[in-house]
Amino acid sequence: MTGDLIIDGSWDAYTNAGVMVEDYTELLSWPGLKPLDINDWHEQNGIEPDLSSPKLNTRQLTIKFAFIGENGYFTFINKIASTPVYHTFNFAEIGRTYTLRYVSSDFSEVVNYGRFSITFAEDDHLAGYTYVAPTNSIAQSCGYELDTKDFADFGVMITADTVKSIMNLPTVKENLLVNIDSQSGVYYDDDIIKFKEKNVEIGVFIEASSLLELWKNQKALLYKLIQPNARALYVSDTETTYQCFYKNFTVDKYYLCDRFILTGKLTLTFISFAVGDVEYLLAAENDYLIETEDGTYCIDMSSL
């Protein structure tokens, strides 16, 4: 409690206001990428994003707090919703320091103790960061590589259901469609079929031997993900390399006591639906391949 949250280097949230952090989930997630300049050609699969200089965006995050004492909430608010706009928050329980600015609050009082949540903005997630190579002491190779570097090198293992998200076909780009009120149905240009880009959720399980290793590996992975140009994601289950770029990362659970674990979703945008030498067979939602009426052939999407 005392010493768990220190603001601006010396102000103890529990000693001065009886305030404690209840949940760090949103704090542990990452900001998304700033919008990219994109060309989207109808006659081509996917998109052409400008990845010459990708940058992280600002983000808003909500932290849940609890307090004891009659004036705890107001004392805390008066501290963080004051100038200077930016305050440093040292969260000792998770071993992280953030620079945040106050946005809004949501208060729920119960007699002399209560709960409230504060929405903050974090405007520069990697401010002052210098790349330090990750050190993996736990994770085992999972068959996924980022620019030829195994995800396990960052302490990351990929969940088994990820491959289904990867294998799902992207949405088709819509061709010219003419709908005349005086005629039944519509006219649809059936000369070509091209696919949009798609967002793929990569289920991740991150584990480290210490908080220091966990945060070092996390920052190293994020740093690698936002370097210029497209990332190459190799998936051993499909024996395919996909061109993609980082979109966001959201934590859903964390364990930071005797074990140091994060689980969540890393979202990557696949730039183009590769056809080339890879065969894409049409399947139903139950994963069974759709065959022709005589049961002889499957439907090859790459030939369409």
mmCIF file of C-alpha atoms in Angstrom:
data_model
loop_
_atom_site.group_PDB
_atom_site.id
_atom_site.type_symbol
_atom_site.label_atom_id
_atom_site.label_comp_id
_atom_site.label_asym_id
_atom_site.label_seq_id
_atom_site.Cartn_x
_atom_site.Cartn_y
_atom_site.Cartn_z
ATOM 1 C CA MET A 1 0.000 0.000 0.000
ATOM 2 C CA THR A 2 2.442 2.672 1.164
ATOM 3 C CA GLY A 3 4.953 3.106 -1.629
ATOM 4 C CA ASP A 4 2.815 1.321 -4.231
ATOM 5 C CA LEU A 5 2.028 4.526 -6.164
ATOM 6 C CA ILE A 6 4.326 7.525 -6.033
ATOM 7 C CA ILE A 7 3.354 10.610 -8.044
ATOM 8 C CA ASP A 8 5.867 13.193 -9.230
ATOM 9 C CA GLY A 9 8.716 11.500 -7.431
ATOM 10 C CA SER A 10 7.613 11.902 -3.805
ATOM 11 C CA TRP A 11 3.831 12.154 -3.337
ATOM 12 C CA ASP A 12 2.596 8.826 -1.913
ATOM 13 C CA ALA A 13 -1.007 8.145 -2.994
ATOM 14 C CA TYR A 14 -1.797 5.902 -0.008
ATOM 15 C CA THR A 15 -0.111 7.991 2.673
ATOM 16 C CA ASN A 16 -1.620 11.272 1.464
ATOM 17 C CA ALA A 17 -5.028 10.151 0.168
ATOM 18 C CA GLY A 18 -5.599 6.528 1.180
ATOM 19 C CA VAL A 19 -5.714 5.624 -2.537
ATOM 20 C CA MET A 20 -4.755 2.219 -3.969
ATOM 21 C CA VAL A 21 -4.685 0.883 -7.536
ATOM 22 C CA GLU A 22 -7.188 -1.918 -8.132
ATOM 23 C CA ASP A 23 -6.478 -2.889 -11.729
ATOM 24 C CA TYR A 24 -3.603 -2.317 -14.163
ATOM 25 C CA THR A 25 -5.024 -4.035 -17.251
ATOM 26 C CA GLU A 26 -5.425 -1.023 -19.546
ATOM 27 C CA LEU A 27 -2.166 0.468 -18.319
ATOM 28 C CA LEU A 28 -0.283 -2.611 -19.566
ATOM 29 C CA SER A 29 -1.668 -2.419 -23.112
ATOM 30 C CA TRP A 30 0.064 -0.486 -25.922
ATOM 31 C CA PRO A 31 -1.040 2.495 -27.988
ATOM 32 C CA GLY A 32 -2.018 1.893 -31.577
ATOM 33 C CA LEU A 33 -0.348 3.216 -34.693
ATOM 34 C CA LYS A 34 -1.128 6.665 -36.085
ATOM 35 C CA PRO A 35 -3.235 6.540 -39.294
ATOM 36 C CA LEU A 36 -1.189 5.771 -42.383
ATOM 37 C CA ASP A 37 -1.409 7.208 -45.872
ATOM 38 C CA ILE A 38 -2.863 4.348 -47.911
ATOM 39 C CA ASN A 39 -3.487 3.635 -51.582
ATOM 40 C CA ASP A 40 -6.272 1.143 -52.136
ATOM 41 C CA TRP A 41 -6.374 0.039 -55.770
ATOM 42 C CA HIS A 42 -9.546 -1.746 -56.760
ATOM 43 C CA GLU A 43 -7.760 -4.000 -59.277
ATOM 44 C CA GLN A 44 -5.160 -5.183 -56.742
ATOM 45 C CA ASN A 45 -5.386 -7.353 -53.636
ATOM 46 C CA GLY A 46 -4.925 -5.536 -50.353
ATOM 47 C CA ILE A 47 -3.557 -2.024 -49.888
ATOM 48 C CA GLU A 48 -0.372 -0.008 -50.352
ATOM 49 C CA PRO A 49 0.346 1.685 -46.989
ATOM 50 C CA ASP A 50 3.079 4.279 -46.527
ATOM 51 C CA LEU A 51 5.261 2.620 -43.882
ATOM 52 C CA SER A 52 8.293 4.828 -44.386
ATOM 53 C CA SER A 53 7.945 6.330 -40.895
ATOM 54 C CA PRO A 54 5.229 4.692 -38.735
ATOM 55 C CA LYS A 55 4.545 6.406 -35.396
ATOM 56 C CA LEU A 56 2.661 5.431 -32.245
ATOM 57 C CA ASN A 57 -0.479 7.405 -31.506
ATOM 58 C CA THR A 58 -1.605 8.946 -28.230
ATOM 59 C CA ARG A 59 -3.953 6.725 -26.237
ATOM 60 C CA GLN A 60 -6.522 7.019 -23.465
ATOM 61 C CA LEU A 61 -6.548 4.446 -20.675
ATOM 62 C CA THR A 62 -8.687 3.950 -17.592
ATOM 63 C CA ILE A 63 -7.246 2.888 -14.229
ATOM 64 C CA LYS A 64 -9.450 1.624 -11.395
ATOM 65 C CA PHE A 65 -8.693 2.880 -7.870
ATOM 66 C CA ALA A 66 -10.010 2.312 -4.337
ATOM 67 C CA PHE A 67 -9.716 4.656 -1.372
ATOM 68 C CA ILE A 68 -10.313 4.816 2.380
ATOM 69 C CA GLY A 69 -11.044 7.962 4.365
ATOM 70 C CA GLU A 70 -13.506 10.799 3.921
ATOM 71 C CA ASN A 71 -11.396 13.046 1.710
ATOM 72 C CA GLY A 72 -9.277 10.494 -0.160
ATOM 73 C CA TYR A 73 -10.922 10.921 -3.540
ATOM 74 C CA PHE A 74 -10.821 14.721 -3.564
ATOM 75 C CA THR A 75 -7.259 14.840 -2.258
ATOM 76 C CA PHE A 76 -6.142 12.531 -5.056
ATOM 77 C CA ILE A 77 -8.060 14.389 -7.764
ATOM 78 C CA ASN A 78 -6.687 17.732 -6.625
ATOM 79 C CA LYS A 79 -3.193 16.330 -7.012
ATOM 80 C CA ILE A 80 -3.474 14.814 -10.496
ATOM 81 C CA ALA A 81 -5.937 17.256 -12.100
ATOM 82 C CA SER A 82 -3.637 20.213 -11.544
ATOM 83 C CA THR A 83 -0.736 21.893 -13.263
ATOM 84 C CA PRO A 84 1.638 20.844 -14.564
ATOM 85 C CA VAL A 85 -0.602 18.935 -16.968
ATOM 86 C CA TYR A 86 1.719 15.915 -17.068
ATOM 87 C CA HIS A 87 2.471 13.918 -13.929
ATOM 88 C CA THR A 88 4.794 10.954 -13.443
ATOM 89 C CA PHE A 89 3.244 7.854 -11.887
ATOM 90 C CA ASN A 90 5.537 5.228 -10.418
ATOM 91 C CA PHE A 91 3.577 1.983 -9.998
ATOM 92 C CA ALA A 92 5.850 -0.071 -7.736
ATOM 93 C CA GLU A 93 3.655 -3.191 -7.887
ATOM 94 C CA ILE A 94 4.276 -3.561 -11.597
ATOM 95 C CA GLY A 95 7.693 -1.912 -11.735
ATOM 96 C CA ARG A 96 6.717 0.753 -14.280
ATOM 97 C CA THR A 97 6.736 4.552 -14.438
ATOM 98 C CA TYR A 98 4.400 6.412 -16.826
ATOM 99 C CA THR A 99 3.948 10.054 -17.776
ATOM 100 C CA LEU A 100 0.197 10.703 -17.929
ATOM 101 C CA ARG A 101 -2.254 13.582 -18.086
ATOM 102 C CA TYR A 102 -5.679 13.632 -16.477
ATOM 103 C CA VAL A 103 -8.749 13.438 -18.764
ATOM 104 C CA SER A 104 -11.807 12.522 -16.669
ATOM 105 C CA SER A 105 -13.042 10.613 -13.612
ATOM 106 C CA ASP A 106 -15.919 8.340 -12.616
ATOM 107 C CA PHE A 107 -16.695 8.264 -8.881
ATOM 108 C CA SER A 108 -18.706 5.784 -6.784
ATOM 109 C CA GLU A 109 -18.688 6.374 -3.004
ATOM 110 C CA VAL A 110 -19.579 3.901 -0.250
ATOM 111 C CA VAL A 111 -19.572 5.633 3.174
ATOM 112 C CA ASN A 112 -15.895 6.300 4.095
ATOM 113 C CA TYR A 113 -14.410 4.083 1.435
ATOM 114 C CA GLY A 114 -15.137 3.735 -2.236
ATOM 115 C CA ARG A 115 -14.003 3.126 -5.765
ATOM 116 C CA PHE A 116 -13.402 5.383 -8.706
ATOM 117 C CA SER A 117 -11.746 5.255 -12.080
ATOM 118 C CA ILE A 118 -9.579 7.822 -13.797
ATOM 119 C CA THR A 119 -9.127 8.174 -17.542
ATOM 120 C CA PHE A 120 -5.655 9.351 -18.476
ATOM 121 C CA ALA A 121 -3.940 10.141 -21.751
ATOM 122 C CA GLU A 122 -0.485 8.812 -22.534
ATOM 123 C CA ASP A 123 0.997 10.857 -25.349
ATOM 124 C CA ASP A 124 4.451 9.320 -25.897
ATOM 125 C CA HIS A 125 4.678 5.673 -24.861
ATOM 126 C CA LEU A 126 8.320 5.148 -25.878
ATOM 127 C CA ALA A 127 9.657 8.558 -24.842
ATOM 128 C CA GLY A 128 13.387 8.329 -24.181
ATOM 129 C CA TYR A 129 13.504 4.624 -25.015
ATOM 130 C CA THR A 130 16.695 3.111 -26.422
ATOM 131 C CA TYR A 131 16.453 -0.378 -27.862
ATOM 132 C CA VAL A 132 17.758 -3.172 -25.626
ATOM 133 C CA ALA A 133 17.789 -6.724 -27.000
ATOM 134 C CA PRO A 134 15.300 -9.089 -25.341
ATOM 135 C CA THR A 135 16.374 -12.008 -23.156
ATOM 136 C CA ASN A 136 14.129 -15.047 -23.056
ATOM 137 C CA SER A 137 14.460 -17.401 -20.095
ATOM 138 C CA ILE A 138 11.138 -19.289 -20.309
ATOM 139 C CA ALA A 139 9.266 -19.266 -23.635
ATOM 140 C CA GLN A 140 9.741 -22.044 -26.186
ATOM 141 C CA SER A 141 9.643 -21.708 -29.964
ATOM 142 C CA CYS A 142 6.062 -21.519 -31.219
ATOM 143 C CA GLY A 143 6.499 -21.559 -34.984
ATOM 144 C CA TYR A 144 5.964 -17.816 -35.448
ATOM 145 C CA GLU A 145 8.723 -15.450 -36.550
ATOM 146 C CA LEU A 146 8.872 -11.681 -36.901
ATOM 147 C CA ASP A 147 11.394 -10.633 -39.555
ATOM 148 C CA THR A 148 13.086 -14.070 -39.123
ATOM 149 C CA LYS A 149 13.312 -13.591 -35.339
ATOM 150 C CA ASP A 150 11.369 -16.158 -33.290
ATOM 151 C CA PHE A 151 8.617 -14.688 -31.118
ATOM 152 C CA ALA A 152 10.001 -16.827 -28.298
ATOM 153 C CA ASP A 153 13.072 -14.580 -28.271
ATOM 154 C CA PHE A 154 10.756 -11.908 -26.832
ATOM 155 C CA GLY A 155 9.289 -14.314 -24.275
ATOM 156 C CA VAL A 156 6.150 -14.657 -26.400
ATOM 157 C CA MET A 157 4.189 -17.818 -27.125
ATOM 158 C CA ILE A 158 1.267 -17.818 -29.586
ATOM 159 C CA THR A 159 -2.087 -19.395 -28.724
ATOM 160 C CA ALA A 160 -3.332 -22.335 -30.798
ATOM 161 C CA ASP A 161 -6.461 -20.577 -32.086
ATOM 162 C CA THR A 162 -4.424 -17.876 -33.847
ATOM 163 C CA VAL A 163 -3.977 -19.926 -37.015
ATOM 164 C CA LYS A 164 -7.757 -19.891 -37.611
ATOM 165 C CA SER A 165 -7.731 -16.105 -37.623
ATOM 166 C CA ILE A 166 -4.863 -16.152 -40.093
ATOM 167 C CA MET A 167 -6.539 -18.649 -42.428
ATOM 168 C CA ASN A 168 -9.846 -16.797 -42.682
ATOM 169 C CA LEU A 169 -10.256 -15.153 -46.068
ATOM 170 C CA PRO A 170 -10.328 -11.341 -46.114
ATOM 171 C CA THR A 171 -13.444 -9.499 -47.222
ATOM 172 C CA VAL A 172 -13.821 -9.175 -50.986
ATOM 173 C CA LYS A 173 -13.481 -5.742 -52.572
ATOM 174 C CA GLU A 174 -16.865 -4.845 -54.014
ATOM 175 C CA ASN A 175 -17.068 -4.457 -57.784
ATOM 176 C CA LEU A 176 -19.407 -2.178 -59.695
ATOM 177 C CA LEU A 177 -23.000 -2.827 -58.611
ATOM 178 C CA VAL A 178 -26.040 -1.399 -60.430
ATOM 179 C CA ASN A 179 -29.435 -1.587 -58.732
ATOM 180 C CA ILE A 180 -32.367 -0.429 -60.914
ATOM 181 C CA ASP A 181 -35.692 -0.030 -59.120
ATOM 182 C CA SER A 182 -37.721 -1.216 -62.114
ATOM 183 C CA GLN A 183 -35.804 -4.495 -62.434
ATOM 184 C CA SER A 184 -35.471 -7.514 -60.190
ATOM 185 C CA GLY A 185 -32.092 -8.143 -58.606
ATOM 186 C CA VAL A 186 -28.938 -6.208 -59.411
ATOM 187 C CA TYR A 187 -26.164 -6.135 -61.974
ATOM 188 C CA TYR A 188 -22.764 -6.957 -60.473
ATOM 189 C CA ASP A 189 -19.457 -6.794 -62.360
ATOM 190 C CA ASP A 190 -18.101 -10.350 -62.132
ATOM 191 C CA ASP A 191 -14.906 -9.927 -64.160
ATOM 192 C CA ILE A 192 -12.503 -9.926 -61.180
ATOM 193 C CA ILE A 193 -12.325 -10.819 -57.505
ATOM 194 C CA LYS A 194 -9.867 -9.008 -55.273
ATOM 195 C CA PHE A 195 -9.507 -9.043 -51.510
ATOM 196 C CA LYS A 196 -9.172 -6.268 -48.952
ATOM 197 C CA GLU A 197 -6.498 -6.103 -46.281
ATOM 198 C CA LYS A 198 -7.453 -7.828 -43.028
ATOM 199 C CA ASN A 199 -6.757 -7.421 -39.333
ATOM 200 C CA VAL A 200 -5.534 -10.582 -37.641
ATOM 201 C CA GLU A 201 -5.653 -11.067 -33.874
ATOM 202 C CA ILE A 202 -2.580 -12.920 -32.627
ATOM 203 C CA GLY A 203 -3.274 -14.514 -29.252
ATOM 204 C CA VAL A 204 -0.167 -14.044 -27.113
ATOM 205 C CA PHE A 205 1.048 -15.519 -23.831
ATOM 206 C CA ILE A 206 4.055 -13.575 -22.511
ATOM 207 C CA GLU A 207 6.089 -14.906 -19.591
ATOM 208 C CA ALA A 208 9.367 -13.838 -18.024
ATOM 209 C CA SER A 209 11.479 -14.697 -14.991
ATOM 210 C CA SER A 210 11.242 -11.152 -13.591
ATOM 211 C CA LEU A 211 9.422 -7.870 -14.045
ATOM 212 C CA LEU A 212 12.593 -6.375 -15.495
ATOM 213 C CA GLU A 213 12.762 -9.078 -18.174
ATOM 214 C CA LEU A 214 9.039 -8.830 -18.917
ATOM 215 C CA TRP A 215 9.096 -5.073 -19.573
ATOM 216 C CA LYS A 216 12.395 -5.200 -21.449
ATOM 217 C CA ASN A 217 11.027 -7.856 -23.812
ATOM 218 C CA GLN A 218 7.729 -6.021 -24.271
ATOM 219 C CA LYS A 219 9.372 -2.755 -25.236
ATOM 220 C CA ALA A 220 11.820 -4.524 -27.550
ATOM 221 C CA LEU A 221 8.945 -6.227 -29.371
ATOM 222 C CA LEU A 222 6.957 -3.002 -29.751
ATOM 223 C CA TYR A 223 10.071 -1.195 -30.979
ATOM 224 C CA LYS A 224 10.645 -3.864 -33.640
ATOM 225 C CA LEU A 225 7.005 -3.807 -34.711
ATOM 226 C CA ILE A 226 6.974 -0.079 -35.499
ATOM 227 C CA GLN A 227 10.193 0.116 -37.517
ATOM 228 C CA PRO A 228 9.910 1.457 -41.096
ATOM 229 C CA ASN A 229 8.602 -0.822 -43.852
ATOM 230 C CA ALA A 230 6.323 -3.856 -43.608
ATOM 231 C CA ARG A 231 6.967 -6.638 -41.134
ATOM 232 C CA ALA A 232 7.398 -10.219 -42.328
ATOM 233 C CA LEU A 233 5.382 -12.663 -40.226
ATOM 234 C CA TYR A 234 6.284 -16.311 -40.822
ATOM 235 C CA VAL A 235 3.782 -18.942 -39.679
ATOM 236 C CA SER A 236 5.032 -22.528 -39.656
ATOM 237 C CA ASP A 237 1.494 -23.995 -39.625
ATOM 238 C CA THR A 238 0.827 -22.500 -43.058
ATOM 239 C CA GLU A 239 4.470 -22.442 -44.225
ATOM 240 C CA THR A 240 3.820 -18.890 -45.407
ATOM 241 C CA THR A 241 5.302 -15.447 -44.773
ATOM 242 C CA TYR A 242 2.780 -12.604 -44.575
ATOM 243 C CA GLN A 243 3.510 -8.904 -45.085
ATOM 244 C CA CYS A 244 1.891 -6.910 -42.299
ATOM 245 C CA PHE A 245 2.151 -3.950 -39.943
ATOM 246 C CA TYR A 246 1.362 -3.333 -36.270
ATOM 247 C CA LYS A 247 -2.101 -2.071 -35.330
ATOM 248 C CA ASN A 248 -2.434 -2.428 -31.528
ATOM 249 C CA PHE A 249 -1.922 -4.691 -28.512
ATOM 250 C CA THR A 250 -4.466 -5.217 -25.731
ATOM 251 C CA VAL A 251 -3.822 -7.032 -22.448
ATOM 252 C CA ASP A 252 -6.717 -9.025 -21.010
ATOM 253 C CA LYS A 253 -5.048 -10.711 -17.999
ATOM 254 C CA TYR A 254 -1.861 -10.334 -15.987
ATOM 255 C CA TYR A 255 -0.112 -12.204 -13.178
ATOM 256 C CA LEU A 256 2.761 -10.317 -11.562
ATOM 257 C CA CYS A 257 3.345 -12.006 -8.213
ATOM 258 C CA ASP A 258 5.282 -15.285 -8.128
ATOM 259 C CA ARG A 259 5.027 -15.550 -11.920
ATOM 260 C CA PHE A 260 5.269 -12.740 -14.453
ATOM 261 C CA ILE A 261 2.701 -13.291 -17.198
ATOM 262 C CA LEU A 262 0.652 -11.215 -19.625
ATOM 263 C CA THR A 263 -2.003 -12.553 -21.979
ATOM 264 C CA GLY A 264 -3.710 -10.572 -24.706
ATOM 265 C CA LYS A 265 -4.243 -9.877 -28.392
ATOM 266 C CA LEU A 266 -1.646 -8.461 -30.749
ATOM 267 C CA THR A 267 -3.447 -7.140 -33.823
ATOM 268 C CA LEU A 268 -1.538 -7.032 -37.103
ATOM 269 C CA THR A 269 -2.890 -5.753 -40.413
ATOM 270 C CA PHE A 270 -2.132 -8.144 -43.280
ATOM 271 C CA ILE A 271 -1.414 -5.883 -46.232
ATOM 272 C CA SER A 272 -2.376 -8.168 -49.095
ATOM 273 C CA PHE A 273 -4.049 -11.513 -49.612
ATOM 274 C CA ALA A 274 -1.247 -13.560 -51.166
ATOM 275 C CA VAL A 275 -2.294 -15.824 -53.990
ATOM 276 C CA GLY A 276 0.879 -16.663 -55.914
ATOM 277 C CA ASP A 277 1.910 -20.265 -55.396
ATOM 278 C CA VAL A 278 -0.304 -20.759 -52.350
ATOM 279 C CA GLU A 279 -3.610 -22.527 -52.723
ATOM 280 C CA TYR A 280 -6.540 -21.101 -50.768
ATOM 281 C CA LEU A 281 -9.398 -23.571 -50.535
ATOM 282 C CA LEU A 282 -12.894 -22.433 -49.665
ATOM 283 C CA ALA A 283 -14.116 -23.840 -46.355
ATOM 284 C CA ALA A 284 -17.278 -23.588 -44.301
ATOM 285 C CA GLU A 285 -17.462 -22.188 -40.756
ATOM 286 C CA ASN A 286 -16.970 -25.687 -39.331
ATOM 287 C CA ASP A 287 -13.581 -25.860 -41.155
ATOM 288 C CA TYR A 288 -14.750 -28.562 -43.610
ATOM 289 C CA LEU A 289 -13.663 -27.920 -47.192
ATOM 290 C CA ILE A 290 -16.457 -27.139 -49.659
ATOM 291 C CA GLU A 291 -16.451 -29.632 -52.551
ATOM 292 C CA THR A 292 -18.085 -29.675 -55.983
ATOM 293 C CA GLU A 293 -21.358 -31.567 -56.362
ATOM 294 C CA ASP A 294 -19.622 -34.769 -57.462
ATOM 295 C CA GLY A 295 -17.305 -34.638 -54.438
ATOM 296 C CA THR A 296 -14.208 -34.683 -56.659
ATOM 297 C CA TYR A 297 -12.799 -31.152 -56.325
ATOM 298 C CA CYS A 298 -12.414 -28.450 -53.711
ATOM 299 C CA ILE A 299 -12.845 -24.801 -54.651
ATOM 300 C CA ASP A 300 -9.473 -23.098 -55.207
ATOM 301 C CA MET A 301 -9.889 -19.408 -54.278
ATOM 302 C CA SER A 302 -6.497 -18.470 -55.703
ATOM 303 C CA SER A 303 -7.728 -19.226 -59.226
ATOM 304 C CA LEU A 304 -10.655 -16.810 -59.008
#
